[in-house]
Tab-separated table of C-alpha atoms in Angstrom:
chain	number	residue	atom	x	y	z
A	1	MET	CA	23.767	-24.896	-29.906
A	2	ALA	CA	20.737	-24.417	-27.633
A	3	ALA	CA	18.718	-21.345	-28.432
A	4	GLU	CA	19.065	-19.790	-25.002
A	5	LYS	CA	20.631	-20.321	-21.567
A	6	VAL	CA	19.062	-19.007	-18.331
A	7	ILE	CA	21.495	-17.662	-15.746
A	8	TYR	CA	20.827	-16.674	-12.125
A	9	HIS	CA	22.397	-13.552	-10.618
A	10	ALA	CA	23.642	-13.032	-7.067
A	11	ASP	CA	24.661	-9.821	-5.302
A	12	GLY	CA	28.451	-9.489	-5.356
A	13	LEU	CA	28.653	-8.613	-1.648
A	14	THR	CA	25.874	-10.537	0.083
A	15	GLY	CA	25.400	-13.392	-2.387
A	16	GLU	CA	21.653	-12.733	-2.334
A	17	TYR	CA	19.716	-13.989	-5.344
A	18	LEU	CA	18.711	-11.035	-7.522
A	19	GLY	CA	16.914	-12.645	-10.473
A	20	SER	CA	17.468	-14.381	-13.756
A	21	SER	CA	18.273	-13.418	-17.324
A	22	LEU	CA	19.420	-15.017	-20.540
A	23	ALA	CA	23.131	-15.536	-21.137
A	24	ASP	CA	24.724	-14.169	-24.283
A	25	PRO	CA	26.229	-16.702	-26.676
A	26	ASP	CA	30.013	-16.647	-26.906
A	27	PRO	CA	30.884	-15.035	-30.263
A	28	VAL	CA	34.266	-16.793	-30.358
A	29	VAL	CA	33.696	-20.294	-29.000
A	30	GLU	CA	30.783	-22.146	-30.524
A	31	LYS	CA	28.349	-23.886	-28.140
A	32	ASN	CA	29.616	-21.720	-25.267
A	33	TRP	CA	27.844	-19.045	-23.212
A	34	LEU	CA	29.109	-15.843	-21.655
A	35	ILE	CA	28.457	-16.117	-17.913
A	36	PRO	CA	29.225	-12.839	-16.109
A	37	ALA	CA	30.656	-12.591	-12.610
A	38	ASN	CA	28.188	-13.467	-9.849
A	39	ALA	CA	25.936	-15.333	-12.284
A	40	PHE	CA	25.331	-19.088	-12.156
A	41	THR	CA	23.656	-21.720	-14.293
A	42	GLU	CA	22.215	-23.694	-11.357
A	43	LYS	CA	18.657	-22.658	-10.546
A	44	PRO	CA	18.210	-21.413	-6.947
A	45	PRO	CA	15.436	-22.762	-4.691
A	46	GLU	CA	12.155	-20.863	-4.607
A	47	PRO	CA	12.215	-18.098	-1.967
A	48	GLU	CA	9.819	-18.430	0.991
A	49	PRO	CA	8.365	-15.703	3.201
A	50	GLY	CA	10.871	-14.797	5.910
A	51	TYR	CA	13.809	-16.247	3.966
A	52	ALA	CA	16.265	-15.060	1.339
A	53	VAL	CA	18.217	-17.222	-1.107
A	54	ILE	CA	21.968	-16.676	-1.210
A	55	ARG	CA	24.882	-18.151	-3.071
A	56	THR	CA	27.667	-19.498	-0.874
A	57	GLY	CA	30.506	-21.240	-2.611
A	58	ALA	CA	29.102	-23.645	-5.204
A	59	THR	CA	25.531	-23.839	-3.849
A	60	TRP	CA	22.400	-21.835	-3.242
A	61	LYS	CA	20.872	-21.927	0.215
A	62	LYS	CA	17.991	-20.354	2.113
A	63	VAL	CA	18.790	-18.112	5.069
A	64	ARG	CA	16.518	-16.285	7.492
A	65	ASP	CA	15.717	-12.727	6.486
A	66	TYR	CA	14.991	-10.419	9.421
A	67	ARG	CA	15.846	-7.232	7.563
A	68	GLY	CA	13.614	-4.358	8.577
A	69	THR	CA	12.401	-3.290	11.995
A	70	LEU	CA	13.366	-5.458	14.960
A	71	TYR	CA	12.647	-4.764	18.632
A	72	ARG	CA	15.030	-4.882	21.573
A	73	THR	CA	13.888	-7.505	24.071
A	74	SER	CA	15.206	-5.316	26.893
A	75	ASP	CA	12.715	-2.491	26.321
A	76	GLY	CA	10.882	-2.949	22.996
A	77	THR	CA	12.771	-0.111	21.281
A	78	PRO	CA	12.579	-0.440	17.474
A	79	SER	CA	15.827	-0.767	15.536
A	80	GLU	CA	16.514	-1.147	11.807
A	81	HIS	CA	18.258	-4.390	10.867
A	82	THR	CA	20.016	-4.705	7.495
A	83	SER	CA	21.770	-8.106	7.561
A	84	LEU	CA	20.644	-11.518	6.408
A	85	GLY	CA	20.882	-14.433	8.793
A	86	ALA	CA	19.723	-15.438	12.226
A	87	LEU	CA	17.857	-13.102	14.528
A	88	PRO	CA	20.456	-11.103	16.478
A	89	GLU	CA	20.759	-11.821	20.193
A	90	GLY	CA	18.583	-9.495	22.274
A	91	PHE	CA	16.110	-8.752	19.454
A	92	THR	CA	12.724	-10.005	18.289
A	93	ASP	CA	10.594	-9.315	15.244
A	94	ILE	CA	7.484	-9.102	17.459
A	95	PRO	CA	6.601	-5.536	18.528
A	96	ARG	CA	6.103	-4.914	22.245
A	97	PRO	CA	2.342	-4.488	22.885
A	98	ASP	CA	2.929	-1.700	25.429
A	99	GLU	CA	5.163	-0.738	28.349
A	100	ASP	CA	3.429	-3.232	30.656
A	101	TYR	CA	5.014	-6.179	28.804
A	102	LEU	CA	8.416	-7.790	29.429
A	103	TRP	CA	10.283	-10.264	27.225
A	104	SER	CA	10.293	-13.690	28.848
A	105	GLN	CA	10.503	-17.258	27.519
A	106	GLY	CA	10.586	-16.122	23.890
A	107	GLN	CA	7.562	-13.816	24.012
A	108	TRP	CA	6.189	-10.572	25.423
A	109	GLN	CA	4.385	-11.327	28.672
A	110	LEU	CA	2.192	-8.999	30.658
A	111	ASP	CA	3.871	-7.748	33.837
A	112	GLU	CA	0.777	-7.333	36.013
A	113	GLN	CA	2.709	-5.508	38.719
A	114	ALA	CA	3.981	-2.915	36.213
A	115	GLN	CA	0.486	-2.580	34.739
A	116	THR	CA	-1.053	-2.010	38.175
A	117	LEU	CA	1.602	0.546	39.094
A	118	ARG	CA	1.106	2.444	35.806
A	119	GLU	CA	-2.685	2.437	36.216
A	120	GLN	CA	-2.368	3.658	39.822
A	121	THR	CA	-0.032	6.447	38.739
A	122	GLU	CA	-2.403	7.475	35.937
A	123	GLY	CA	-5.311	7.354	38.396
A	124	ARG	CA	-3.548	9.647	40.852
A	125	VAL	CA	-2.574	12.068	38.064
A	126	TRP	CA	-6.223	12.218	36.952
A	127	ARG	CA	-7.401	12.643	40.573
A	128	ASP	CA	-4.901	15.453	41.240
A	129	ALA	CA	-5.965	17.244	38.057
A	130	GLN	CA	-9.620	17.003	39.092
A	131	ILE	CA	-8.885	18.412	42.543
A	132	ALA	CA	-6.901	21.274	41.012
A	133	SER	CA	-9.719	22.021	38.561
A	134	VAL	CA	-12.374	22.540	41.289
A	135	GLN	CA	-10.417	23.534	44.394
A	136	TRP	CA	-10.569	27.212	43.467
A	137	ARG	CA	-14.354	27.102	43.911
A	138	ARG	CA	-13.918	25.961	47.521
A	139	ASP	CA	-11.257	28.611	48.123
A	140	ARG	CA	-13.479	31.326	46.656
A	141	HIS	CA	-16.395	30.244	48.903
A	142	ARG	CA	-14.145	30.354	51.983
A	143	ASP	CA	-12.805	33.780	51.020
A	144	GLU	CA	-16.344	35.071	50.509
A	145	SER	CA	-17.256	33.792	53.990
A	146	GLU	CA	-14.265	35.470	55.638
A	147	LEU	CA	-14.977	38.707	53.798
A	148	GLU	CA	-18.638	38.417	54.804
A	149	ARG	CA	-19.750	38.689	51.193
A	150	ASP	CA	-22.578	36.953	49.379
A	151	HIS	CA	-21.590	33.464	48.280
A	152	THR	CA	-21.313	32.565	44.622
A	153	LEU	CA	-22.204	28.956	45.457
A	154	SER	CA	-25.389	27.960	47.212
A	155	ALA	CA	-25.004	26.108	50.520
A	156	GLU	CA	-26.128	22.910	48.745
A	157	HIS	CA	-23.617	23.322	45.909
A	158	TYR	CA	-20.849	24.039	48.409
A	159	LYS	CA	-21.687	20.851	50.297
A	160	GLN	CA	-21.659	18.854	47.039
A	161	LEU	CA	-18.312	20.414	46.109
A	162	LEU	CA	-16.780	19.427	49.463
A	163	GLY	CA	-18.222	15.930	49.075
A	164	TYR	CA	-16.683	15.639	45.605
A	165	LEU	CA	-13.263	16.831	46.817
A	166	GLN	CA	-13.383	14.300	49.660
A	167	ALA	CA	-14.415	11.503	47.273
A	168	LEU	CA	-11.421	12.373	45.074
A	169	ARG	CA	-9.072	12.239	48.075
A	170	ASP	CA	-10.537	8.921	49.237
A	171	TRP	CA	-10.619	7.272	45.812
A	172	PRO	CA	-7.067	5.750	45.970
A	173	LEU	CA	-8.169	3.851	49.115
A	174	SER	CA	-11.239	2.459	47.363
A	175	GLU	CA	-11.489	-1.080	45.952
A	176	ARG	CA	-12.515	0.506	42.640
A	177	PHE	CA	-9.203	2.381	42.327
A	178	PRO	CA	-7.660	2.842	39.758
A	179	GLY	CA	-10.383	1.680	37.354
A	180	VAL	CA	-11.890	4.389	35.172
A	181	GLU	CA	-15.380	3.148	36.014
A	182	GLY	CA	-14.672	3.735	39.718
A	183	ARG	CA	-13.685	7.395	39.346
A	184	PRO	CA	-15.702	9.835	41.454
A	185	GLN	CA	-18.234	11.759	39.392
A	186	ALA	CA	-18.380	15.534	39.622
A	187	PRO	CA	-21.777	16.988	40.529
A	188	ASP	CA	-23.759	17.834	37.402
A	189	TRP	CA	-23.598	21.578	38.038
A	190	ILE	CA	-19.767	21.476	38.001
A	191	ALA	CA	-19.700	19.476	34.760
A	192	GLU	CA	-22.161	21.940	33.180
A	193	GLN	CA	-20.032	24.941	34.170
A	194	THR	CA	-16.879	23.261	32.909
């Protein structure tokens, strides 16, 4: 009788190859081996990245293995996948680069219209925040004028402030909108006080 017999184990539910071990000799029948359930004497093929080896019927075969995180092609939402086999319809294993990409022709493609719209929205949000952050200075100067009080801002600083507010309002009409490099720059004295 041969000294040892290698057997190859498969998962009882999925048929996935689990590993090998040595079979026990049959204590009753000479030259026989004890082969447990879901174990086979035929060697499976070597596994490859992205594939699993499973036992189906009397043979081993390679199947695609997409277990792990997949992404919905509709919106890029991640989802955990636990089954062996082909990539499920409506999913990809490629993460969506960002919200400006849409799934088309088997890949994420930049939607330039969506990107432009998002950048314009972000530009307007930034612009509105800048106006809100300095507008109180203009209002205070106007109130001081109406109350005939001394002004906190010099006439020159007030003029620069009004110019900055107007540049912020006009920026969305500029060719440089919504690029960050085209954003109006606050006068130095405002930046220093902020």
